[in-house]
Short mmCIF file of C-alpha atoms in Angstrom, two decimals:
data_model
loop_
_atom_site.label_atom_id
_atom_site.label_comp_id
_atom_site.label_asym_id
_atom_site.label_seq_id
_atom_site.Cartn_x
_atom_site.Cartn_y
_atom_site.Cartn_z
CA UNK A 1 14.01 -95.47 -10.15
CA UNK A 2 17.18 -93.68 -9.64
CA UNK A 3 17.57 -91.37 -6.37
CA UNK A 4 17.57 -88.24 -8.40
CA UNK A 5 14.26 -89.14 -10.12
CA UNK A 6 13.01 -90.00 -6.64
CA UNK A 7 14.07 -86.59 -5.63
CA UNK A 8 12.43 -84.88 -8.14
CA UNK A 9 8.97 -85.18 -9.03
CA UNK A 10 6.88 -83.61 -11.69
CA UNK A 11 3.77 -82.53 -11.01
CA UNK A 12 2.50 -80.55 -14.08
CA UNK A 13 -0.44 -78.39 -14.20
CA UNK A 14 -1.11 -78.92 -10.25
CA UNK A 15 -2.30 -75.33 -9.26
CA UNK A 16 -1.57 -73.95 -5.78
CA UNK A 17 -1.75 -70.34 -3.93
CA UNK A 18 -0.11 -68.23 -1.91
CA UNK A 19 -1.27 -68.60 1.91
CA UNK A 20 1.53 -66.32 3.22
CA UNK A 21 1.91 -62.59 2.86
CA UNK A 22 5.20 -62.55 0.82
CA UNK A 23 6.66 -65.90 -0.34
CA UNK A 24 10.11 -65.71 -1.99
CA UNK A 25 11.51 -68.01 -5.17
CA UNK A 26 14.60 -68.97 -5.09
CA UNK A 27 17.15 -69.70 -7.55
CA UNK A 28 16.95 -73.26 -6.53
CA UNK A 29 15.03 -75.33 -3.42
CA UNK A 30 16.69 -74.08 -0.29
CA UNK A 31 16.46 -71.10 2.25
CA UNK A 32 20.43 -70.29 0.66
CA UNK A 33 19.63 -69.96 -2.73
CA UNK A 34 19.57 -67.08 -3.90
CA UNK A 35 16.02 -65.21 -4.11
CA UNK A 36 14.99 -64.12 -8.06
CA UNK A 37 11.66 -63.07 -7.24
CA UNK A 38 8.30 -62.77 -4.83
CA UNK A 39 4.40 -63.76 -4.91
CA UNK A 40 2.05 -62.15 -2.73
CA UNK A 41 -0.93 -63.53 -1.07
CA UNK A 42 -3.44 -64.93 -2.88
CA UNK A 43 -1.07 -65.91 -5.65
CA UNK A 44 -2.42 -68.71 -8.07
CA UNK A 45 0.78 -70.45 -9.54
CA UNK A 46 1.52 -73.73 -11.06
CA UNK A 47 2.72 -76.04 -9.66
CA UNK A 48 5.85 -77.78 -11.75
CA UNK A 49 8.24 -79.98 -10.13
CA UNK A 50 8.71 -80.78 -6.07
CA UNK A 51 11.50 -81.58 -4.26
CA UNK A 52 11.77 -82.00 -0.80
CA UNK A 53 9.59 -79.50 1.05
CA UNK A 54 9.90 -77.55 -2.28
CA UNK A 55 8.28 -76.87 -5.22
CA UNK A 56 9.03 -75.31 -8.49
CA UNK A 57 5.94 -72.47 -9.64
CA UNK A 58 5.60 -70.56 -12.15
CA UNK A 59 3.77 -67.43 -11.69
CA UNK A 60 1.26 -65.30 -14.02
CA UNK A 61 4.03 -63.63 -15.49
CA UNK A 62 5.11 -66.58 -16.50
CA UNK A 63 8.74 -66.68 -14.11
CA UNK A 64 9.72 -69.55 -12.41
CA UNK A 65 11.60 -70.39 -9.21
CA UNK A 66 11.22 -72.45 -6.07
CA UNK A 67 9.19 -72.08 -3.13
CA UNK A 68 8.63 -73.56 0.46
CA UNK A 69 5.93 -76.01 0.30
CA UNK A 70 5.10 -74.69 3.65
CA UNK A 71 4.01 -71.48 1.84
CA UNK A 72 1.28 -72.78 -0.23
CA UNK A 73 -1.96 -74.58 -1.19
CA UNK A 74 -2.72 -77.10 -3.35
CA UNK A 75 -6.35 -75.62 -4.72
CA UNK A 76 -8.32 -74.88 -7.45
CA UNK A 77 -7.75 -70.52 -8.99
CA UNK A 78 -8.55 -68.70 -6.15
CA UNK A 79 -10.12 -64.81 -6.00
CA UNK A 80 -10.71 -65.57 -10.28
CA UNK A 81 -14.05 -65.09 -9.89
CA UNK A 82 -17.08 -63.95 -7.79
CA UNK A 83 -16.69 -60.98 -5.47
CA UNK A 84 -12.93 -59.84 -5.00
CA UNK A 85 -11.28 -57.03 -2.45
CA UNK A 86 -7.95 -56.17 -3.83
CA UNK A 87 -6.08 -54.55 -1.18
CA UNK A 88 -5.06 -51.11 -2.40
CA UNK A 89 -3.41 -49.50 1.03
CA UNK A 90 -0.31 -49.90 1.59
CA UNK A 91 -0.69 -52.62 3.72
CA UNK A 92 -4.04 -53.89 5.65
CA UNK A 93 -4.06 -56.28 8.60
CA UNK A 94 -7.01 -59.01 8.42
CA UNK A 95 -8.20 -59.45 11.82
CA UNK A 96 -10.35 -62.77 13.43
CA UNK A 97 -13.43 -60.61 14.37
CA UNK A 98 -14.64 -57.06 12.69
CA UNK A 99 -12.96 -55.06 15.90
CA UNK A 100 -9.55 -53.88 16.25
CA UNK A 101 -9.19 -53.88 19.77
CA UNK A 102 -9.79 -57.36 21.02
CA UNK A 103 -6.74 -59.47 19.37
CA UNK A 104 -4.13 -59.08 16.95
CA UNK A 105 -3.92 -59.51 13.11
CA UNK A 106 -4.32 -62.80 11.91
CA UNK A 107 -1.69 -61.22 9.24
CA UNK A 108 -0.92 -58.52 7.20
CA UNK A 109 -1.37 -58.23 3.31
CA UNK A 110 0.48 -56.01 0.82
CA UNK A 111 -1.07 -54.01 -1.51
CA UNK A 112 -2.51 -55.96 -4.32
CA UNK A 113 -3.15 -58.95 -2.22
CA UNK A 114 -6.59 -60.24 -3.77
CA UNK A 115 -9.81 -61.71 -0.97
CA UNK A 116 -12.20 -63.47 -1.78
CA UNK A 117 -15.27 -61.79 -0.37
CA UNK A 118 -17.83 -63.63 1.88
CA UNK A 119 -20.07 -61.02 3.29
CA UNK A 120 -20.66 -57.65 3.33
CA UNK A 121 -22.34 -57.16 6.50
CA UNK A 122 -25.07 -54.07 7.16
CA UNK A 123 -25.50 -51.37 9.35
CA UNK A 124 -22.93 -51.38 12.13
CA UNK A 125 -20.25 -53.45 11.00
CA UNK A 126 -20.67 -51.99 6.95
CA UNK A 127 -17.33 -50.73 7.24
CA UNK A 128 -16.04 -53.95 7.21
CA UNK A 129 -15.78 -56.83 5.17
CA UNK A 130 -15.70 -60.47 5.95
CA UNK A 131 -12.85 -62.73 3.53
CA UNK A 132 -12.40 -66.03 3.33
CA UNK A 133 -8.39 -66.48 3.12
CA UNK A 134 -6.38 -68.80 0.13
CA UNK A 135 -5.66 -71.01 3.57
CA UNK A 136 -9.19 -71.45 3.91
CA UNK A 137 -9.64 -69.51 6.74
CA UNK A 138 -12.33 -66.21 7.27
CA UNK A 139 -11.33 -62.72 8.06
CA UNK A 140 -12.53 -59.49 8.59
CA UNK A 141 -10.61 -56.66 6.36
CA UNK A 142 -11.99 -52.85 6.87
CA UNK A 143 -13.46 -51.87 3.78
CA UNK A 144 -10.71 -48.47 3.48
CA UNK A 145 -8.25 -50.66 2.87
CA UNK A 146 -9.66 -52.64 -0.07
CA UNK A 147 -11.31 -51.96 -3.63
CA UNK A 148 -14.01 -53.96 -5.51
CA UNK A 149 -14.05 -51.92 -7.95
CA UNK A 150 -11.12 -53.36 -10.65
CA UNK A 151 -10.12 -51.02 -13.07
CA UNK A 152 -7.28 -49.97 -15.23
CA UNK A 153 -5.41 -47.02 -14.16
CA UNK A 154 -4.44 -43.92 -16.54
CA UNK A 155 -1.38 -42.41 -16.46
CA UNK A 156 -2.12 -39.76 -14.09
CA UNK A 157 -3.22 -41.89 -11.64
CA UNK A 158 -0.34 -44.25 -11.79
CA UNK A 159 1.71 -41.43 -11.17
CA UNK A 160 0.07 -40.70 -8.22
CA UNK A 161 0.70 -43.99 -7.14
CA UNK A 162 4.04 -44.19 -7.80
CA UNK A 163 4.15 -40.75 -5.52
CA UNK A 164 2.38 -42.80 -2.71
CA UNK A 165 5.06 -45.57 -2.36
CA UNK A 166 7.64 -43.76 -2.10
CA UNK A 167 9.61 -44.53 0.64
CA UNK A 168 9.21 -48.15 0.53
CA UNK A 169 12.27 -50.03 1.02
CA UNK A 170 14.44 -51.79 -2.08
CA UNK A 171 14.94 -55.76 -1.53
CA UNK A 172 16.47 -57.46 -4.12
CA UNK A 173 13.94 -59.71 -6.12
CA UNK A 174 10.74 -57.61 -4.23
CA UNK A 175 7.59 -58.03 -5.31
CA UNK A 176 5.52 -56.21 -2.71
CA UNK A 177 5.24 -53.00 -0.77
CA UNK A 178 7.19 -54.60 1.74
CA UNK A 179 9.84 -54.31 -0.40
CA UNK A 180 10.69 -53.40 -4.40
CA UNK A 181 13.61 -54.07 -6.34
CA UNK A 182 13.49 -52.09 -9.33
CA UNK A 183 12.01 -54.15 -12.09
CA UNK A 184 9.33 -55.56 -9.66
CA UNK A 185 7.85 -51.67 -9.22
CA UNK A 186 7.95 -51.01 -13.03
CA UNK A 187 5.85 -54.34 -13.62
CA UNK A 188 3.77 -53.41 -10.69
CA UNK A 189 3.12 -50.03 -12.44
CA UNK A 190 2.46 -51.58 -15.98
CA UNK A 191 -0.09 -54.39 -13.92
CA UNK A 192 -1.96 -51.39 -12.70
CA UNK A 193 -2.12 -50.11 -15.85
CA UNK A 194 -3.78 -53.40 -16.99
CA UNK A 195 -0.55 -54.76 -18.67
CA UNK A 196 1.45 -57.88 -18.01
CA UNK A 197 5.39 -57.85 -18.64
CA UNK A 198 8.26 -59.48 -18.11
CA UNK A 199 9.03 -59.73 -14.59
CA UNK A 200 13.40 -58.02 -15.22
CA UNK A 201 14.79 -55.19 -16.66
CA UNK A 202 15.94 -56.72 -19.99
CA UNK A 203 12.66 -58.64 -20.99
CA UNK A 204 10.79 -55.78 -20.24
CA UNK A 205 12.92 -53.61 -22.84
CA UNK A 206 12.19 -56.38 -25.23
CA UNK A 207 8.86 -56.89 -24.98
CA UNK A 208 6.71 -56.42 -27.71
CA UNK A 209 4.68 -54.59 -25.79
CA UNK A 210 6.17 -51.45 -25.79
CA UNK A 211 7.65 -49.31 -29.17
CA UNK A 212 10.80 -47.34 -28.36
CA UNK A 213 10.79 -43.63 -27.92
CA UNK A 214 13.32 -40.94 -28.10
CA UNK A 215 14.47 -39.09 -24.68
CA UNK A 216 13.35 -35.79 -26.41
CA UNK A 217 9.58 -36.64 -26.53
CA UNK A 218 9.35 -38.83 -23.11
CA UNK A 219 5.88 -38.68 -21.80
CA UNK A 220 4.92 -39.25 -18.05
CA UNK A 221 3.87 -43.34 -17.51
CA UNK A 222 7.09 -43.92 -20.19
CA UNK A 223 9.36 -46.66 -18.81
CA UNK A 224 13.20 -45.70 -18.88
CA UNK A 225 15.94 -48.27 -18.92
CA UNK A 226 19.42 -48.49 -17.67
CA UNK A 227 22.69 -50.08 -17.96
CA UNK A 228 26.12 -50.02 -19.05
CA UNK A 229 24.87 -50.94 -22.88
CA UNK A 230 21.58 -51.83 -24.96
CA UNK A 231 22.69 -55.65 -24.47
CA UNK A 232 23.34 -55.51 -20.54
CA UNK A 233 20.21 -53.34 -19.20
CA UNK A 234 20.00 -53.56 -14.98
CA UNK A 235 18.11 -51.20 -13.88
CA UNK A 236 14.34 -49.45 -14.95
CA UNK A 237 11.92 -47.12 -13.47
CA UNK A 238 9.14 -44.73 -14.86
CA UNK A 239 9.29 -41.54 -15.98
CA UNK A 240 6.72 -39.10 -14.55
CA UNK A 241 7.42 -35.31 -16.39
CA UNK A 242 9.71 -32.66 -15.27
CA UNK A 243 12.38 -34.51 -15.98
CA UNK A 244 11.75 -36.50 -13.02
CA UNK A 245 11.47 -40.28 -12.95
CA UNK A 246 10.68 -42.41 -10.05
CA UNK A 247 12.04 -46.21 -9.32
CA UNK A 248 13.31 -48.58 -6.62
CA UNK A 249 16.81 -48.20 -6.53
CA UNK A 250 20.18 -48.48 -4.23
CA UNK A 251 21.54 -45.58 -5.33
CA UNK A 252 22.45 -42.87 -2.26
CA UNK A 253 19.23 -44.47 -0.23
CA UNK A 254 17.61 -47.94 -0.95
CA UNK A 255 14.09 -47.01 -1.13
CA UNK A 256 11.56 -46.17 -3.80
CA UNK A 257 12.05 -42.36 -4.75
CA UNK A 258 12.56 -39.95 -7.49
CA UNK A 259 15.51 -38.85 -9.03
CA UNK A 260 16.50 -36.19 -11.95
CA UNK A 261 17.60 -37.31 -15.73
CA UNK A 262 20.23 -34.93 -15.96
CA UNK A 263 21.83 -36.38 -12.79
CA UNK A 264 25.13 -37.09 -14.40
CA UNK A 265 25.21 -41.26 -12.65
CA UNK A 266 21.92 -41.50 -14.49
CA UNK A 267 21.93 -39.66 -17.91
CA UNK A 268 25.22 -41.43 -17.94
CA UNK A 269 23.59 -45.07 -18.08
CA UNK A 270 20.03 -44.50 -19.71
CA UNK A 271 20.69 -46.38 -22.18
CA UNK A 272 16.81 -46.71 -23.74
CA UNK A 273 12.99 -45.52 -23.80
CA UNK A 274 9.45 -46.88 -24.04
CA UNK A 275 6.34 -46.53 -24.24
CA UNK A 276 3.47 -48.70 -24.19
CA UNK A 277 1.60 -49.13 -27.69
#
């Protein structure tokens, strides 16, 4: 066997999850490469080559790039079935014991992190619930912080979510509310809708699963894109009436907010509109 072959390792189809909060892919298996994307906790990827302490996912959405081994576990899908507390503030610490006073967080999840639910106890500690963690470990989450209820948003309300992350930071390749980059919070807005698209900018103006619409008759929950031309789109965010969109950007501050469409640096570069079908 030569030393590259030894190196690298296939090992289709092996499933594993996310056991950290935020676990970055890389470009390629190192802590230098550069970072193309994120998977929260409670992830279920697959598993495709290893190298190293690497390995190779691919995630729901169907990108690929190369995480610490360190950062995951080899398992069966968890949180796919059963009970399920997706976290839906902005972040929620998971603590050993239902109190809040007696030691720190075991960790803290970002919104959309998915629990698996052991218990829901009664009477005095029903405002918590107990989790068992993709690491196999139990913790207690308080019960504002999560949902069990798993629904598909309308536009409205994913409006008004868009309005309650603002202020979140941009990081390139972010995935999480600990940090956006632009095409991560319009996918994040489309999941919440109950749609899956590409993870970038581009794919997601190509995907079938939107039909183009003029700038005249934009609706609120449309998705704008950016970019010097049609073939070389960078940026997108979501347009939410008034002439107003909102999106994680660099631009001025690097933080999820809203901006205008007759700003002149952005009327200048939309370059295309959709909506989904």
């Amino acid at each position: 066997m030569s030393l590259l072959a030894a190196m690298t390792l296939l090992a289709a189809a092996t499933g594993a999850v996310v056991i950290r909060p935020v676990a970055n892919m890389h470009s390629a298996p190192g802590e230098d490469a550069d970072v193309v994307s994120q998977a929260i906790l409670g992830s279920n990827v697959e598993v495709l080559e290893q190298r190293g302490a690497w390995r190779r996912v691919r995630t729901a959405d169907q990108y690929t790039g190369w995480i610490s081994a360190s950062f995951l576990r080899l398992a069966k899908p968890y949180a796919a079935g059963g009970s399920v507390a997706s976290v839906e503030s902005l972040f929620a610490n998971l603590y050993r014991e239902p109190d809040v006073t007696k030691r720190q967080p075991l960790m803290t999840a970002p919104f959309e992190a998915r629990l698996e639910v052991v218990s829901e106890p009664e009477a005095e500690s029903r405002r918590w619930i107990e989790v068992r963690l993709p690491d196999g470990r139990t913790a207690w989450v308080q019960r504002g912080d999560v949902s069990l209820d798993h629904k598909p948003l309308g536009i409205p309300a994913t409006v008004a979510l868009a309005r309650r992350l603002l202020g979140i930071p941009y990081l390139w390749g972010g995935t999480s509310s600990f940090g956006y980059d632009c095409s991560g919070f319009t996918q994040m807005l489309m999941r919440r809708r109950g749609v899956t698209t590409p993870r970038d900018a581009a794919p997601q103006a190509r995907w079938e699963g939107f039909t183009p619409v003029e700038k005249t008759a934009l609706q609120a929950g449309d998705i704008l894109f950016f970019g010097p031309s049609q073939a070389k789109i960078t940026h997108s965010g979501m347009y939410i009436g008034g002439g107003e969109f909102v999106h994680a950007t660099t631009w001025l501050k690097p933080l999820v907010q809203i901006s205008r469409l007759d700003d002149p640096h952005w009327s200048a570069l939309l370059v295309a509109c959709r909506r989904l079908r």
